[in-house]
CSV table of C-alpha atoms in Angstrom, one decimal:
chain,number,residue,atom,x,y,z
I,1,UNK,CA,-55.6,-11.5,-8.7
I,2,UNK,CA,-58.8,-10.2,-11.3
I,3,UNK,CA,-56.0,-9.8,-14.2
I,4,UNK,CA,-54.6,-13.8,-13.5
I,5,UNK,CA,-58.0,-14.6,-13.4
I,6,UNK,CA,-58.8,-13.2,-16.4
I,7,UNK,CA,-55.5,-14.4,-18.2
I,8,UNK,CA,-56.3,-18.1,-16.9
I,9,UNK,CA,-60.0,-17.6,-18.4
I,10,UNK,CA,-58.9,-16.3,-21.7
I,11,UNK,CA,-56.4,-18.9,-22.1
I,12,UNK,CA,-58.7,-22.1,-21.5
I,13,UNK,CA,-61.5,-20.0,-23.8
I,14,UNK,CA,-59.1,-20.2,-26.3
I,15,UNK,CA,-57.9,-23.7,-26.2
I,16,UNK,CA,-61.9,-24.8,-26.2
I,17,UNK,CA,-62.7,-22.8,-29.2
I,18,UNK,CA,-59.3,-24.4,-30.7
I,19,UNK,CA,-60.7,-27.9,-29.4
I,20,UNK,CA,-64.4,-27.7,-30.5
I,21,UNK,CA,-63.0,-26.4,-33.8
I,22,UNK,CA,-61.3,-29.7,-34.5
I,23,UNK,CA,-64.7,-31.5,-33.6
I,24,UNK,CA,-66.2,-29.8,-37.0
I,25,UNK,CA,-63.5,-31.9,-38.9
I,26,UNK,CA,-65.0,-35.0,-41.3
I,27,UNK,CA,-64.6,-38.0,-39.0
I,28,UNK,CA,-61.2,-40.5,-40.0
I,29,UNK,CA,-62.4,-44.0,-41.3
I,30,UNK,CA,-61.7,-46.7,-38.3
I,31,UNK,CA,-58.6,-47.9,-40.5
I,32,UNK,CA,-57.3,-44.0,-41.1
I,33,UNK,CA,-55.0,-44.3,-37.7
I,34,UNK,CA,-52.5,-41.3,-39.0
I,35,UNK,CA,-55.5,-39.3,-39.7
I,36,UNK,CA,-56.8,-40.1,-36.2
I,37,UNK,CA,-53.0,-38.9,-34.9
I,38,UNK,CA,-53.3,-35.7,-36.8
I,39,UNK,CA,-56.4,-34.9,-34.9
I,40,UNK,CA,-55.3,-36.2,-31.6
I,41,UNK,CA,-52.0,-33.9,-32.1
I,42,UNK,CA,-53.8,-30.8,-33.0
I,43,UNK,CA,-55.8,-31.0,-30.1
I,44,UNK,CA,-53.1,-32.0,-27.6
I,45,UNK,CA,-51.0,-28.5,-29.2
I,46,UNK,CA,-54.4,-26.7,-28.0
I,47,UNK,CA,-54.7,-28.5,-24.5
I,48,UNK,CA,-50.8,-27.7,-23.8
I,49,UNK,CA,-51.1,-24.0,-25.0
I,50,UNK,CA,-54.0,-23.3,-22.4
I,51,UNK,CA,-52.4,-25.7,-19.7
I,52,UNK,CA,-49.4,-23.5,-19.5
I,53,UNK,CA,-51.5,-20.3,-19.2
I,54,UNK,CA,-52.8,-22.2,-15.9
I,55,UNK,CA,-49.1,-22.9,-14.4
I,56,UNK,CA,-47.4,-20.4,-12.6
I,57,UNK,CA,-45.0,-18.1,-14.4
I,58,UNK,CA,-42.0,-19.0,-12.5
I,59,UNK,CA,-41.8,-22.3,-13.6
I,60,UNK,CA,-40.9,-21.6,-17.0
I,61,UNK,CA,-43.3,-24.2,-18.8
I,62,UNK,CA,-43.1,-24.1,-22.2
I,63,UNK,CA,-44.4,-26.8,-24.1
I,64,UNK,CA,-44.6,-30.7,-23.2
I,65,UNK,CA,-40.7,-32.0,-23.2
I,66,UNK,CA,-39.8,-35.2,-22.0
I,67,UNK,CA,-36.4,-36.1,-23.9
I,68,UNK,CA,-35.3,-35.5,-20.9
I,69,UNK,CA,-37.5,-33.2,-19.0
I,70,UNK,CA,-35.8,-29.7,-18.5
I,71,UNK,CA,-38.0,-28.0,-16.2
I,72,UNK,CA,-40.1,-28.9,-13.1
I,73,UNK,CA,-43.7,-29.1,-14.9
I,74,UNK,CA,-42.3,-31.6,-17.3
I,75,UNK,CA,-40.5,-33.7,-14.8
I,76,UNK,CA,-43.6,-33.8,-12.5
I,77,UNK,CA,-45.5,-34.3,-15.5
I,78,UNK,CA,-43.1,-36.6,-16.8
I,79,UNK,CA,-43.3,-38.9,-13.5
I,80,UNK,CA,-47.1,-38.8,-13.3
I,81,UNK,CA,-47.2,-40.3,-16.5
I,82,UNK,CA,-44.8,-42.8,-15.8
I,83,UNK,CA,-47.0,-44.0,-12.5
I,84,UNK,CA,-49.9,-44.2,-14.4
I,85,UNK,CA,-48.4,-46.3,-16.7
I,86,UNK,CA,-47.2,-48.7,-14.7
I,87,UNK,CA,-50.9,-49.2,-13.0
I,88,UNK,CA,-52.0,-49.6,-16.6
I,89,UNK,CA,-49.7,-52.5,-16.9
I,90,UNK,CA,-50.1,-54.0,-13.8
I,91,UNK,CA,-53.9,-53.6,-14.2
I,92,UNK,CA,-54.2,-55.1,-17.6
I,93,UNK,CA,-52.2,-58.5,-16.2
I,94,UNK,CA,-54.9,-58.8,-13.5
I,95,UNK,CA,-57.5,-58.9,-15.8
I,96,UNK,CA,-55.4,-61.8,-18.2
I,97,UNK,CA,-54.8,-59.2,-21.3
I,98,UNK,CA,-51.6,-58.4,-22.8
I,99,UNK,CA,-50.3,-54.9,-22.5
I,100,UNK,CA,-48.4,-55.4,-25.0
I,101,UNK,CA,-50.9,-55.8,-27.9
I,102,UNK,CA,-52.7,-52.4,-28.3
I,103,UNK,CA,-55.4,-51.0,-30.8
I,104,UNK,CA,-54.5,-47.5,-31.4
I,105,UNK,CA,-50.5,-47.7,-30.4
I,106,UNK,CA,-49.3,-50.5,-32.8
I,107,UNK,CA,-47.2,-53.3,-31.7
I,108,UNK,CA,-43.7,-52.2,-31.2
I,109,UNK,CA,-41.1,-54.5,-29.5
I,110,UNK,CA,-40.9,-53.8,-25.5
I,111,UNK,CA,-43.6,-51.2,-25.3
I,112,UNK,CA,-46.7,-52.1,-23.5
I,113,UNK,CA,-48.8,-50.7,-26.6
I,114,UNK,CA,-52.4,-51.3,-24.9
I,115,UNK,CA,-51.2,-50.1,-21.6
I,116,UNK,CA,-50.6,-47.0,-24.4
I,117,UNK,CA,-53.9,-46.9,-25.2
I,118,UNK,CA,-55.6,-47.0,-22.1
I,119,UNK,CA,-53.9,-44.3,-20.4
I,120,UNK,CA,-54.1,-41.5,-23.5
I,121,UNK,CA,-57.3,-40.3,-21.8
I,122,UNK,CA,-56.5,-40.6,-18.1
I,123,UNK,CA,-53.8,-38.4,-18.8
I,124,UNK,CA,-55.4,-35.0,-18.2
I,125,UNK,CA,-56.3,-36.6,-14.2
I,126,UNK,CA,-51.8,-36.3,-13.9
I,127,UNK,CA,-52.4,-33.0,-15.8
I,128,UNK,CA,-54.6,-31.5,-13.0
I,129,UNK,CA,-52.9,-33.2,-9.8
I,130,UNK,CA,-49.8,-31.8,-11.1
I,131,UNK,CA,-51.8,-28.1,-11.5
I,132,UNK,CA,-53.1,-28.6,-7.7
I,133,UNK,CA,-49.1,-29.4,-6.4
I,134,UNK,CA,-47.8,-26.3,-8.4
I,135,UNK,CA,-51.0,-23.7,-7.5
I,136,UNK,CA,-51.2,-24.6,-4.3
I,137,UNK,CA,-47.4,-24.5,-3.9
I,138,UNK,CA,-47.2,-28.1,-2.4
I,139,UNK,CA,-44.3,-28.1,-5.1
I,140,UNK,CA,-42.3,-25.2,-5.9
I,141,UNK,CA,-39.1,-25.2,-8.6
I,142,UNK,CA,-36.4,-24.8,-5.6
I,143,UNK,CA,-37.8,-28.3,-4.9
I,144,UNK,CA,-36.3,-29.7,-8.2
I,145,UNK,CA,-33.0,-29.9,-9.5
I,146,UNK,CA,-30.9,-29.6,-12.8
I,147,UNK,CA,-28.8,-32.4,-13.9
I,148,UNK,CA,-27.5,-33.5,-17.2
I,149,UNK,CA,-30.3,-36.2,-16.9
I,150,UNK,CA,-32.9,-33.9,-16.7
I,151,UNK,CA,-35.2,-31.7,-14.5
I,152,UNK,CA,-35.3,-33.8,-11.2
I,153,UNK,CA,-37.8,-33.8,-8.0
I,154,UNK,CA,-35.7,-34.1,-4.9
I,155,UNK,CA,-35.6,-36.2,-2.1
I,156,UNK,CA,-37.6,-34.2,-0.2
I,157,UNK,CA,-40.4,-33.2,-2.6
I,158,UNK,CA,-40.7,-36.7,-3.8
I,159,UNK,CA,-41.9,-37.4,-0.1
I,160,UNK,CA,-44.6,-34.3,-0.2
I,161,UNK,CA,-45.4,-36.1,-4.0
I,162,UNK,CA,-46.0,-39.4,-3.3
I,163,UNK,CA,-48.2,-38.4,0.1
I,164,UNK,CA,-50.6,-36.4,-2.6
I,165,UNK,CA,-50.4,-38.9,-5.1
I,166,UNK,CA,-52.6,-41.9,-3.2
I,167,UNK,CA,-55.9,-39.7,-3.9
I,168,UNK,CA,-55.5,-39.6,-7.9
I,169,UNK,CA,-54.0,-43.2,-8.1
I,170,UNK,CA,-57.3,-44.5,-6.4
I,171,UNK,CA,-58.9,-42.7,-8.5
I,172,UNK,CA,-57.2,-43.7,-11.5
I,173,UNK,CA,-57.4,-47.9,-10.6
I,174,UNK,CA,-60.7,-47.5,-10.8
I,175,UNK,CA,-60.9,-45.7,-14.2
I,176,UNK,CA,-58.5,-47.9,-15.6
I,177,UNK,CA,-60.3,-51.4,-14.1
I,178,UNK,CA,-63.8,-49.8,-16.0
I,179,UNK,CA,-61.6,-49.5,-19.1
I,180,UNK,CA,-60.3,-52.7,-19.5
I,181,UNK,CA,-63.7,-54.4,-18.5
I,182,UNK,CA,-64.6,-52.2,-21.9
I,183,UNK,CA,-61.6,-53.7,-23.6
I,184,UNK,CA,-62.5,-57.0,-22.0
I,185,UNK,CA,-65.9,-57.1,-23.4
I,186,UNK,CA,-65.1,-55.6,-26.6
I,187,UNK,CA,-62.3,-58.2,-27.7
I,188,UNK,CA,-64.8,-60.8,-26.7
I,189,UNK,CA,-67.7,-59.6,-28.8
I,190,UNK,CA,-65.1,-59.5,-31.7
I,191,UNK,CA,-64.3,-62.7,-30.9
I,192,UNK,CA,-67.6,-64.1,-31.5
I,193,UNK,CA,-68.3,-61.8,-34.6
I,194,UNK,CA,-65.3,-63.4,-36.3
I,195,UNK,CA,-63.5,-60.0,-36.7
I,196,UNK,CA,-60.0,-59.6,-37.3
I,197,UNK,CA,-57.7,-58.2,-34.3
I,198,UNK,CA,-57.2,-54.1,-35.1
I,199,UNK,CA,-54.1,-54.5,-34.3
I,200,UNK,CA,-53.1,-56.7,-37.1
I,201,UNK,CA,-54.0,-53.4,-39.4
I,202,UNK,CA,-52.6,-51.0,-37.8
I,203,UNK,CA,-49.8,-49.4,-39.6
I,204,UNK,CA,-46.6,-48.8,-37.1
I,205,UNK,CA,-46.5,-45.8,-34.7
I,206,UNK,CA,-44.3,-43.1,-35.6
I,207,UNK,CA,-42.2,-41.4,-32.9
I,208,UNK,CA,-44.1,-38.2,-32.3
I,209,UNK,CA,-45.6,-36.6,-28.7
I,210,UNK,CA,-48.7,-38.2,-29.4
I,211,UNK,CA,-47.2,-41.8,-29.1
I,212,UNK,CA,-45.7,-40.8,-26.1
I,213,UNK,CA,-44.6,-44.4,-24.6
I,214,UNK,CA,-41.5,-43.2,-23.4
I,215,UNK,CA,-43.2,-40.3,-21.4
């Protein structure tokens, strides 16, 4: 147990140090989105490297893959993210915004690009439910299955999920509704400053793990 412990504190030491270095890089102009995505994937390569020190061994994680998920910590994570985006979506109509129109994710045809936005930094809460399922062993990798579709959850560890899963998605309702309030107020300031919609400069989205719409 002292030598996991150890391994788990080494790992997350070294994905701050990787983090904080980014932090010491010149900060992008607002219009230098690709710059902005360079940072954002550096730091997710750091987050993911210490995240899969944390899993357990036996699950085989190794690195975020979602074309389709192979293993269960993808497919778990995989679904989480999916979930969250759909209470992004469904959020950001009950407030009277578009999901589709986003700042940072560019407009791309069928993709809800602010629903995009908005859930890029929620995404660590999946991150550590899906930690607690696998530590705890609420979720173990005889509970999923391999198919030519992907890693799937089965029947009956979908039913263990979705009982854990009303905690976090409280949880993340109420982050998202304090978001979009931000949005809310911030498109309206705009508004009455006369400033041009970010999206309309915002070059397209390129298809890399950062723009992950498809989760």
């Amino acid at each position: 147990m002292g030598s996991q412990t150890l391994r788990f504190g080494q790992a997350l030491t070294s994905a701050r140090r990787q983090l904080r270095g980014l932090g010491d890089t010149p900060e992008p102009r607002p219009d230098a989105v690709e710059a902005l995505r360079g940072l954002e994937g550096a730091g997710a390569a750091a987050y993911i490297e210490g995240f899969a020190e944390l899993l357990p061994a036996r699950l085989h994680f190794n690195g975020r893959k979602r074309r389709p998920p192979r293993d269960p910590a993808n497919a778990l994570l995989s679904l989480g993210y999916t979930l969250l985006h759909a209470e992004a979506v469904l959020a950001l109509y009950g407030a009277g915004l578009d999901p589709f129109i986003g700042f940072y994710h560019a407009f791309d045809f069928g993709r809800e690009s602010l629903a995009c936005d908005l859930v890029e930094p929620l995404r660590v809460e999946v991150d550590q439910h899906a930690l607690m399922l696998f530590r705890s062993e609420k979720l173990r990798p005889e509970d999923f299955s391999s198919t030519q579709s992907g890693c799937l959850l089965g029947k009956a560890g979908r039913a263990r999920f979705y009982a854990e899963w009303e905690a976090p998605a409280a949880r993340l309702r109420k982050l998202l509704a304090e978001s979009i309030s931000d949005v809310a107020n911030a498109i309206s300031a705009a508004g009455a400053a006369g400033a041009p919609c970010p999206a309309d400069s915002t070059a397209p989205a390129t298809d890399t793990e950062v723009d992950d719409d498809d989760f």
